[in-house]
Amino acid sequence: MKYLCTILLAIIITNISAQDFYDMNTIQTIEITFEENNWDQLLDNAYATTGDYILAQSVTVNGEVFDSVGVKYKGNSTYQSNQVKNPWHIELDTYKDHEYDGYTDIKLSNVAKDPSFLREVLSYQILRQYMDAPLSNYANVFVNGTLIGLYSNSESISKKFVNSRFYSKNNTFIKCNPPDGAGPQSNDFPNLEYLGQDSTDYYDAYELKSDEGWQELIDLCDTLDNHIADIEKIIDVDRALWMLAYNNVLVNLDSYSGGFKQNYYLYRDESGRFLPVVWDLNESFGRFAMTGSGNLNGTTAKQQMSHLLHENDGDFPLIRNLLAVPMFKRMYLAHFKTILLENFDNDSYFTTGQTLQGLIDAAVQADNNKFFSYNNFLNNLEDDINGGGGGPGGGATPGITNLMDGRNNYLLNLSDFTQIQPNISNIELSADAPVINEIITITAAIENENAVLLGYRTDLVDAFQRVEMFDDGAHNDGAANDGVYGVEIEITDAFTQYYIYAENDGIGKFSPVRAEHEYYTILATTTTPPVGDLVINEIMASNDNTIADQDGEFDDWIELYNNGTESIDLEGYFLSDDGDDLMQWTFPAGATINANDYLIVWADNDEDQDGLHTNFKLSAAAESLFLLDSSGDIIDELSYANQEADISYGRFPNGTGAFQIMDPTFGAENMGISSNDDLEEQDLQLQIFPNPTYDNITILSEKQIVGIVIYDLSGKKISNHNLVGTKIQIDLTNYYNGIYIIKAMSETGQTIVRKLVKSGTYTN
């Protein structure tokens, strides 16, 4: 059976929440009020001495007032005591237990080195496609009623950050920046060089953000330098390769790949591996020229910077020692080429840059403290800017498109990227919905390869295991040497994430191409209960703004439906999201569901509220849900992964069909995904044609679309398209036959659903 053989295609234009503090399409408003008139001097004094926060009388974020808040200046080269517009760190909970939209730390950069105002926000947008990275947008900052200027507003890499991405927060956490600041005056750089077993030798290059962990950092450096065969046990190599490829493609040299070898964090996850996290991208796109082995003077030198920079440089052990492993180097080249093709060869980065430029145009004009002129802002997306507004903003700055268009053309004509990559197609599972403990076969057609691996895991915090796939006729792969590779794996959990990697002597290829950051998902069941009278009909695992409970809280919810002709007394029935505790929550006395009717249960871990509220919450990342009768028998269950906010997962047809993502129909009949024909009469604002298609689709909209994401039926992201306009074309040639779901974001915020069938040959 084909994987993704019955996937649905629809367009969902989402309503952007005004409460999303890092929504890229809005400018935040932050107002700081001090009782003291000499607030700037107080901040300067604190910066120069203790580094402590000072008390602001209040901080107002988008109209919401927080009293008694800690604020301070931050930054290294972008801070100056004699300038009005300095970077800020606002800590809402220094003195009181405040938070805004779930955030307590606000980091505001003053755009001192970027005429375009785009580098940080645009660079993070690209990075988030390939590894966990901060959210980022813009904010206007006022102090005591006076506009200070427009800032970039980027998510703090804190314990809240790692907990939300890596599902823990108390493990070793290291900021890889010298505590006293990097610069030519120092030789202490966080380059992961092994300096011996004395932890004090590392103090000047790294800052420990956890209570302990120096020995674990030393073990990482020792392994990298002296035991490279064990490196995957102690660092997420794939994530490190994405980081190194990204830094190089974007000429982001104020990073591990540049002169000071800094601006990243390391967090050790529950599997015992360090996970790198990139930060501080204000000098990306060639603004910083120091490579660590010389300066890149002029845009042409940056365009032609080697994609293997520091491959043989002992001062950069992460680059030298990883790329010395042939498979890691081929993986690095695969990731490198993916970044080029998905962002720069198709000009999607330029389209996003134009959209951001239009968003902030008026705010830049109003910023009287900016470091460059308004004309510099208008021109630097494309053209080089020589000089600037003085201070830290001075120096030559490449035009982003001038740099990257030339760099893309230069790199893609190098032999490492013109060589033929493996092709991966026709991925098939022997069972689309396996039962736990079942052994299944995964096969794929591969060309231009000499080795094929399957990576898989059963928990989001686990490392992917890699096993070899074979074309020998002995692994349910068909005939030997027919180009079809197979491998058997045992399904041991409700969900299994996997990807396929193939390589030849020169370069590798992943499927999906953003693996390991993205992956395919197999959903399994513990049993295969038939659809009966009582079923789980619809769930929402990330309810931001869809519907509130009786107390006004937007909690996860589970909808049951009674297909039968008689009411059902639910007293003593059970719901659970834990396969090891199937009787986790019990329906109370008086709980009933009428024939052909719906019942909502709030999954909010708050049983003290009136109504039906469970003692567990649903996870948007991945979850199993079980419904049991009073005898303890499972009468329905489902597994899911990667649920989007305010999008539900329900049966279609209502009560009996398979689960698919859909627009929520809380306590009402599931409508599923309608066809183009059904909706064109209702709403002509958006059209898709041809339908069916075997290669390309064209999307016509009366309203501006600012981005499209394609998902599979389980909600797993397949691809991201940073496309803007009212007429958009998407190439589906390399997609498997079937039906897909597309989420398109508009400037107006509206939901329109479409269905499109993909048929034809997958070529990859």
mmCIF file of C-alpha atoms in Angstrom, residues 432-729:
data_model
loop_
_atom_site.group_PDB
_atom_site.id
_atom_site.type_symbol
_atom_site.label_atom_id
_atom_site.label_comp_id
_atom_site.label_asym_id
_atom_site.label_seq_id
_atom_site.Cartn_x
_atom_site.Cartn_y
_atom_site.Cartn_z
ATOM 1 C CA ASP A 432 -1.338 1.591 6.556
ATOM 2 C CA ALA A 433 -2.823 1.202 10.053
ATOM 3 C CA PRO A 434 -0.768 -1.451 11.835
ATOM 4 C CA VAL A 435 -1.499 -2.873 15.236
ATOM 5 C CA ILE A 436 1.094 -2.399 17.967
ATOM 6 C CA ASN A 437 3.594 -5.305 18.001
ATOM 7 C CA GLU A 438 2.934 -5.984 14.318
ATOM 8 C CA ILE A 439 5.979 -6.277 12.053
ATOM 9 C CA ILE A 440 5.592 -4.254 8.862
ATOM 10 C CA THR A 441 7.701 -3.690 5.760
ATOM 11 C CA ILE A 442 8.652 -0.271 4.440
ATOM 12 C CA THR A 443 9.761 -0.152 0.816
ATOM 13 C CA ALA A 444 10.877 2.602 -1.530
ATOM 14 C CA ALA A 445 12.132 2.912 -5.086
ATOM 15 C CA ILE A 446 15.658 4.360 -5.098
ATOM 16 C CA GLU A 447 17.870 5.446 -7.994
ATOM 17 C CA ASN A 448 21.478 6.675 -8.187
ATOM 18 C CA GLU A 449 22.330 5.185 -4.798
ATOM 19 C CA ASN A 450 24.818 2.816 -3.268
ATOM 20 C CA ALA A 451 23.440 2.801 0.295
ATOM 21 C CA VAL A 452 19.953 3.323 1.766
ATOM 22 C CA LEU A 453 19.021 3.763 5.411
ATOM 23 C CA LEU A 454 15.754 4.027 7.316
ATOM 24 C CA GLY A 455 15.738 6.319 10.342
ATOM 25 C CA TYR A 456 12.943 5.758 12.857
ATOM 26 C CA ARG A 457 11.898 6.425 16.445
ATOM 27 C CA THR A 458 8.829 6.004 18.646
ATOM 28 C CA ASP A 459 9.194 8.983 20.969
ATOM 29 C CA LEU A 460 9.752 12.652 20.205
ATOM 30 C CA VAL A 461 12.646 12.846 22.675
ATOM 31 C CA ASP A 462 14.434 9.784 21.311
ATOM 32 C CA ALA A 463 17.243 9.801 18.786
ATOM 33 C CA PHE A 464 16.403 8.296 15.412
ATOM 34 C CA GLN A 465 17.802 4.809 14.945
ATOM 35 C CA ARG A 466 19.180 4.075 11.481
ATOM 36 C CA VAL A 467 18.906 0.624 9.921
ATOM 37 C CA GLU A 468 19.972 -0.507 6.470
ATOM 38 C CA MET A 469 17.420 -1.082 3.721
ATOM 39 C CA PHE A 470 18.104 -3.817 1.156
ATOM 40 C CA ASP A 471 17.485 -4.528 -2.519
ATOM 41 C CA ASP A 472 18.299 -8.222 -2.322
ATOM 42 C CA GLY A 473 14.894 -9.861 -2.743
ATOM 43 C CA ALA A 474 15.019 -11.117 0.854
ATOM 44 C CA HIS A 475 13.377 -8.174 2.663
ATOM 45 C CA ASN A 476 9.928 -8.101 1.028
ATOM 46 C CA ASP A 477 11.480 -5.744 -1.497
ATOM 47 C CA GLY A 478 10.501 -7.599 -4.663
ATOM 48 C CA ALA A 479 13.198 -8.965 -6.936
ATOM 49 C CA ALA A 480 16.861 -8.495 -6.154
ATOM 50 C CA ASN A 481 18.501 -5.449 -7.773
ATOM 51 C CA ASP A 482 15.199 -4.057 -9.087
ATOM 52 C CA GLY A 483 15.702 -0.646 -7.475
ATOM 53 C CA VAL A 484 13.179 -1.286 -4.704
ATOM 54 C CA TYR A 485 14.602 -1.327 -1.180
ATOM 55 C CA GLY A 486 12.870 -2.823 1.842
ATOM 56 C CA VAL A 487 13.234 -3.245 5.574
ATOM 57 C CA GLU A 488 11.096 -4.764 8.322
ATOM 58 C CA ILE A 489 10.453 -2.941 11.594
ATOM 59 C CA GLU A 490 8.299 -3.831 14.582
ATOM 60 C CA ILE A 491 5.661 -1.256 15.475
ATOM 61 C CA THR A 492 6.092 -0.902 19.226
ATOM 62 C CA ASP A 493 4.166 2.295 19.932
ATOM 63 C CA ALA A 494 1.101 4.237 18.856
ATOM 64 C CA PHE A 495 3.157 6.402 16.541
ATOM 65 C CA THR A 496 6.428 5.894 14.732
ATOM 66 C CA GLN A 497 8.298 8.684 12.982
ATOM 67 C CA TYR A 498 10.575 7.749 10.104
ATOM 68 C CA TYR A 499 12.512 9.021 7.109
ATOM 69 C CA ILE A 500 14.609 7.473 4.354
ATOM 70 C CA TYR A 501 18.162 8.487 3.533
ATOM 71 C CA ALA A 502 20.014 7.395 0.392
ATOM 72 C CA GLU A 503 23.509 8.286 -0.719
ATOM 73 C CA ASN A 504 26.038 7.636 -3.435
ATOM 74 C CA ASP A 505 29.753 8.354 -3.460
ATOM 75 C CA GLY A 506 29.235 12.116 -3.654
ATOM 76 C CA ILE A 507 26.022 13.308 -2.006
ATOM 77 C CA GLY A 508 23.000 12.171 -0.028
ATOM 78 C CA LYS A 509 19.233 12.723 -0.255
ATOM 79 C CA PHE A 510 16.558 12.611 2.435
ATOM 80 C CA SER A 511 12.851 11.940 2.167
ATOM 81 C CA PRO A 512 11.296 14.132 3.402
ATOM 82 C CA VAL A 513 14.049 16.524 2.409
ATOM 83 C CA ARG A 514 13.926 18.342 5.776
ATOM 84 C CA ALA A 515 14.597 15.210 7.798
ATOM 85 C CA GLU A 516 15.377 14.743 10.627
ATOM 86 C CA HIS A 517 13.531 17.960 11.495
ATOM 87 C CA GLU A 518 10.545 16.658 9.552
ATOM 88 C CA TYR A 519 9.550 13.043 9.110
ATOM 89 C CA TYR A 520 6.763 10.700 8.089
ATOM 90 C CA THR A 521 4.427 9.291 10.734
ATOM 91 C CA ILE A 522 2.915 5.840 11.117
ATOM 92 C CA LEU A 523 -0.117 5.725 13.403
ATOM 93 C CA ALA A 524 -0.873 2.402 15.051
ATOM 94 C CA THR A 525 -3.577 1.027 17.306
ATOM 95 C CA THR A 526 -3.517 -1.398 20.209
ATOM 96 C CA THR A 527 -6.573 -3.118 18.786
ATOM 97 C CA THR A 528 -8.822 -2.664 15.794
ATOM 98 C CA PRO A 529 -12.255 -2.106 17.351
ATOM 99 C CA PRO A 530 -15.065 -1.908 14.793
ATOM 100 C CA VAL A 531 -17.028 1.310 14.548
ATOM 101 C CA GLY A 532 -19.843 0.870 17.025
ATOM 102 C CA ASP A 533 -22.639 2.960 18.469
ATOM 103 C CA LEU A 534 -20.364 5.085 20.673
ATOM 104 C CA VAL A 535 -17.290 6.595 19.004
ATOM 105 C CA ILE A 536 -14.687 9.278 19.436
ATOM 106 C CA ASN A 537 -15.910 11.600 16.707
ATOM 107 C CA GLU A 538 -13.695 14.693 16.809
ATOM 108 C CA ILE A 539 -10.864 16.102 18.919
ATOM 109 C CA MET A 540 -8.991 19.375 19.183
ATOM 110 C CA ALA A 541 -5.552 19.126 20.765
ATOM 111 C CA SER A 542 -4.611 22.810 20.403
ATOM 112 C CA ASN A 543 -7.544 25.105 21.105
ATOM 113 C CA ASP A 544 -6.310 28.696 20.993
ATOM 114 C CA ASN A 545 -9.436 30.581 19.948
ATOM 115 C CA THR A 546 -12.045 28.124 18.647
ATOM 116 C CA ILE A 547 -14.465 27.766 21.549
ATOM 117 C CA ALA A 548 -14.268 28.289 25.301
ATOM 118 C CA ASP A 549 -15.646 26.182 28.114
ATOM 119 C CA GLN A 550 -18.167 27.494 30.654
ATOM 120 C CA ASP A 551 -15.381 29.369 32.475
ATOM 121 C CA GLY A 552 -14.114 31.105 29.358
ATOM 122 C CA GLU A 553 -11.027 28.878 29.018
ATOM 123 C CA PHE A 554 -9.857 27.620 25.620
ATOM 124 C CA ASP A 555 -9.075 24.013 26.523
ATOM 125 C CA ASP A 556 -8.529 20.842 24.513
ATOM 126 C CA TRP A 557 -11.735 18.925 23.854
ATOM 127 C CA ILE A 558 -12.995 15.504 22.850
ATOM 128 C CA GLU A 559 -16.319 15.005 21.087
ATOM 129 C CA LEU A 560 -18.171 11.687 21.366
ATOM 130 C CA TYR A 561 -21.021 10.672 19.054
ATOM 131 C CA ASN A 562 -23.769 8.087 19.458
ATOM 132 C CA ASN A 563 -24.467 6.324 16.160
ATOM 133 C CA GLY A 564 -27.179 4.229 17.757
ATOM 134 C CA THR A 565 -30.932 4.574 18.200
ATOM 135 C CA GLU A 566 -30.927 4.645 22.010
ATOM 136 C CA SER A 567 -29.251 6.802 24.628
ATOM 137 C CA ILE A 568 -26.162 5.427 26.407
ATOM 138 C CA ASP A 569 -25.476 5.746 30.117
ATOM 139 C CA LEU A 570 -21.760 6.567 30.377
ATOM 140 C CA GLU A 571 -21.361 6.211 34.119
ATOM 141 C CA GLY A 572 -18.263 4.087 34.729
ATOM 142 C CA TYR A 573 -16.911 4.449 31.163
ATOM 143 C CA PHE A 574 -13.307 5.582 30.785
ATOM 144 C CA LEU A 575 -11.195 7.958 28.715
ATOM 145 C CA SER A 576 -7.401 7.844 28.681
ATOM 146 C CA ASP A 577 -4.388 9.173 26.806
ATOM 147 C CA ASP A 578 -2.075 6.649 28.470
ATOM 148 C CA GLY A 579 -1.823 3.096 27.140
ATOM 149 C CA ASP A 580 -0.418 1.997 30.497
ATOM 150 C CA ASP A 581 -3.354 3.505 32.423
ATOM 151 C CA LEU A 582 -6.450 2.873 30.319
ATOM 152 C CA MET A 583 -8.805 3.712 33.189
ATOM 153 C CA GLN A 584 -7.228 7.126 33.702
ATOM 154 C CA TRP A 585 -10.458 9.154 33.858
ATOM 155 C CA THR A 586 -13.934 7.868 34.707
ATOM 156 C CA PHE A 587 -17.225 9.311 33.505
ATOM 157 C CA PRO A 588 -19.267 10.412 36.521
ATOM 158 C CA ALA A 589 -22.813 9.445 37.424
ATOM 159 C CA GLY A 590 -25.378 11.195 35.264
ATOM 160 C CA ALA A 591 -23.229 11.325 32.135
ATOM 161 C CA THR A 592 -25.333 10.194 29.192
ATOM 162 C CA ILE A 593 -25.365 10.660 25.441
ATOM 163 C CA ASN A 594 -28.591 10.554 23.454
ATOM 164 C CA ALA A 595 -29.100 8.727 20.179
ATOM 165 C CA ASN A 596 -27.613 10.543 17.184
ATOM 166 C CA ASP A 597 -26.224 13.166 19.530
ATOM 167 C CA TYR A 598 -22.878 14.614 20.650
ATOM 168 C CA LEU A 599 -21.141 14.957 23.989
ATOM 169 C CA ILE A 600 -18.153 17.211 24.696
ATOM 170 C CA VAL A 601 -15.478 16.310 27.251
ATOM 171 C CA TRP A 602 -12.884 18.974 28.091
ATOM 172 C CA ALA A 603 -9.353 17.528 28.270
ATOM 173 C CA ASP A 604 -7.857 20.186 30.551
ATOM 174 C CA ASN A 605 -6.628 18.392 33.674
ATOM 175 C CA ASP A 606 -9.072 20.420 35.764
ATOM 176 C CA GLU A 607 -11.675 18.143 37.337
ATOM 177 C CA ASP A 608 -12.764 20.856 39.768
ATOM 178 C CA GLN A 609 -14.676 22.699 37.038
ATOM 179 C CA ASP A 610 -18.353 22.050 36.415
ATOM 180 C CA GLY A 611 -19.182 19.654 33.615
ATOM 181 C CA LEU A 612 -17.016 16.925 32.105
ATOM 182 C CA HIS A 613 -13.335 17.756 32.603
ATOM 183 C CA THR A 614 -10.668 15.039 32.468
ATOM 184 C CA ASN A 615 -7.572 14.652 34.601
ATOM 185 C CA PHE A 616 -5.307 14.823 31.539
ATOM 186 C CA LYS A 617 -4.598 17.143 28.628
ATOM 187 C CA LEU A 618 -4.101 16.288 24.969
ATOM 188 C CA SER A 619 -0.701 16.785 23.369
ATOM 189 C CA ALA A 620 -0.642 18.584 20.024
ATOM 190 C CA ALA A 621 2.660 16.885 19.142
ATOM 191 C CA ALA A 622 1.520 13.246 19.256
ATOM 192 C CA GLU A 623 -1.004 11.336 21.298
ATOM 193 C CA SER A 624 -3.154 8.230 21.612
ATOM 194 C CA LEU A 625 -6.703 8.389 22.969
ATOM 195 C CA PHE A 626 -8.734 5.453 24.293
ATOM 196 C CA LEU A 627 -12.456 5.087 25.058
ATOM 197 C CA LEU A 628 -13.429 2.123 27.244
ATOM 198 C CA ASP A 629 -16.770 0.799 28.439
ATOM 199 C CA SER A 630 -17.561 0.067 32.082
ATOM 200 C CA SER A 631 -16.103 -3.431 31.708
ATOM 201 C CA GLY A 632 -12.745 -2.016 30.736
ATOM 202 C CA ASP A 633 -12.979 -3.055 27.082
ATOM 203 C CA ILE A 634 -11.656 -0.657 24.444
ATOM 204 C CA ILE A 635 -14.562 0.403 22.244
ATOM 205 C CA ASP A 636 -12.749 3.109 20.275
ATOM 206 C CA GLU A 637 -9.293 4.605 20.007
ATOM 207 C CA LEU A 638 -7.207 6.824 17.797
ATOM 208 C CA SER A 639 -3.617 7.986 17.418
ATOM 209 C CA TYR A 640 -2.560 11.273 15.894
ATOM 210 C CA ALA A 641 0.457 13.522 15.424
ATOM 211 C CA ASN A 642 1.260 17.175 14.756
ATOM 212 C CA GLN A 643 -2.048 18.914 15.346
ATOM 213 C CA GLU A 644 -2.346 22.549 14.287
ATOM 214 C CA ALA A 645 -3.912 25.200 16.515
ATOM 215 C CA ASP A 646 -7.679 25.601 16.042
ATOM 216 C CA ILE A 647 -7.842 22.779 13.491
ATOM 217 C CA SER A 648 -9.691 19.649 14.594
ATOM 218 C CA TYR A 649 -9.208 15.956 13.807
ATOM 219 C CA GLY A 650 -12.447 14.119 13.191
ATOM 220 C CA ARG A 651 -14.330 11.351 11.457
ATOM 221 C CA PHE A 652 -15.702 11.894 7.983
ATOM 222 C CA PRO A 653 -18.344 10.829 7.211
ATOM 223 C CA ASN A 654 -19.563 11.865 10.625
ATOM 224 C CA GLY A 655 -19.615 9.060 13.195
ATOM 225 C CA THR A 656 -18.329 6.309 10.927
ATOM 226 C CA GLY A 657 -15.531 7.525 8.644
ATOM 227 C CA ALA A 658 -11.779 7.698 8.934
ATOM 228 C CA PHE A 659 -10.119 10.540 10.825
ATOM 229 C CA GLN A 660 -8.843 13.576 8.941
ATOM 230 C CA ILE A 661 -7.932 17.127 9.853
ATOM 231 C CA MET A 662 -10.798 19.533 9.277
ATOM 232 C CA ASP A 663 -12.437 22.767 10.298
ATOM 233 C CA PRO A 664 -13.903 22.244 13.779
ATOM 234 C CA THR A 665 -17.595 21.430 14.099
ATOM 235 C CA PHE A 666 -17.947 21.522 17.888
ATOM 236 C CA GLY A 667 -20.974 19.465 18.946
ATOM 237 C CA ALA A 668 -22.250 19.256 15.372
ATOM 238 C CA GLU A 669 -21.990 17.094 12.255
ATOM 239 C CA ASN A 670 -18.476 16.806 10.829
ATOM 240 C CA MET A 671 -18.402 18.369 7.374
ATOM 241 C CA GLY A 672 -14.984 17.049 6.351
ATOM 242 C CA ILE A 673 -13.335 18.590 3.341
ATOM 243 C CA SER A 674 -15.645 19.771 0.609
ATOM 244 C CA SER A 675 -14.760 19.705 -3.053
ATOM 245 C CA ASN A 676 -13.898 22.667 -5.210
ATOM 246 C CA ASP A 677 -17.226 22.403 -6.988
ATOM 247 C CA ASP A 678 -19.153 22.439 -3.717
ATOM 248 C CA LEU A 679 -17.434 25.561 -2.503
ATOM 249 C CA GLU A 680 -17.002 27.612 -5.647
ATOM 250 C CA GLU A 681 -20.703 28.484 -5.605
ATOM 251 C CA GLN A 682 -20.453 29.528 -1.960
ATOM 252 C CA ASP A 683 -17.243 31.507 -2.110
ATOM 253 C CA LEU A 684 -15.446 32.606 -5.239
ATOM 254 C CA GLN A 685 -12.577 34.306 -3.408
ATOM 255 C CA LEU A 686 -10.236 31.405 -4.093
ATOM 256 C CA GLN A 687 -9.937 28.905 -6.952
ATOM 257 C CA ILE A 688 -7.587 25.998 -7.630
ATOM 258 C CA PHE A 689 -7.037 24.495 -11.066
ATOM 259 C CA PRO A 690 -6.594 22.105 -12.787
ATOM 260 C CA ASN A 691 -8.372 19.582 -10.611
ATOM 261 C CA PRO A 692 -7.313 16.752 -10.771
ATOM 262 C CA THR A 693 -3.702 17.581 -11.641
ATOM 263 C CA TYR A 694 -0.606 15.536 -12.326
ATOM 264 C CA ASP A 695 2.019 18.274 -12.015
ATOM 265 C CA ASN A 696 1.178 21.929 -11.216
ATOM 266 C CA ILE A 697 -1.691 23.786 -9.609
ATOM 267 C CA THR A 698 -2.573 27.455 -9.869
ATOM 268 C CA ILE A 699 -4.251 29.227 -6.956
ATOM 269 C CA LEU A 700 -6.229 32.372 -7.723
ATOM 270 C CA SER A 701 -7.415 34.528 -4.848
ATOM 271 C CA GLU A 702 -9.146 37.867 -4.619
ATOM 272 C CA LYS A 703 -7.213 38.466 -1.412
ATOM 273 C CA GLN A 704 -3.482 38.379 -0.795
ATOM 274 C CA ILE A 705 -1.988 35.061 0.321
ATOM 275 C CA VAL A 706 1.209 35.351 2.354
ATOM 276 C CA GLY A 707 2.269 31.707 2.706
ATOM 277 C CA ILE A 708 1.242 28.111 2.080
ATOM 278 C CA VAL A 709 2.032 24.921 4.000
ATOM 279 C CA ILE A 710 1.174 21.430 2.737
ATOM 280 C CA TYR A 711 0.192 18.739 5.269
ATOM 281 C CA ASP A 712 -0.732 15.106 5.146
ATOM 282 C CA LEU A 713 -3.983 13.784 6.546
ATOM 283 C CA SER A 714 -2.554 13.279 10.032
ATOM 284 C CA GLY A 715 -1.461 16.913 10.121
ATOM 285 C CA LYS A 716 2.226 16.228 9.412
ATOM 286 C CA LYS A 717 3.874 19.093 7.549
ATOM 287 C CA ILE A 718 5.115 17.969 4.133
ATOM 288 C CA SER A 719 6.435 21.234 2.680
ATOM 289 C CA ASN A 720 6.420 24.982 3.198
ATOM 290 C CA HIS A 721 6.035 27.615 0.464
ATOM 291 C CA ASN A 722 6.874 31.222 1.296
ATOM 292 C CA LEU A 723 4.783 32.535 -1.572
ATOM 293 C CA VAL A 724 2.935 35.839 -1.655
ATOM 294 C CA GLY A 725 0.332 37.084 -4.107
ATOM 295 C CA THR A 726 -3.111 36.587 -5.535
ATOM 296 C CA LYS A 727 -1.906 34.138 -8.198
ATOM 297 C CA ILE A 728 0.330 31.351 -6.957
ATOM 298 C CA GLN A 729 1.655 28.269 -8.729
#
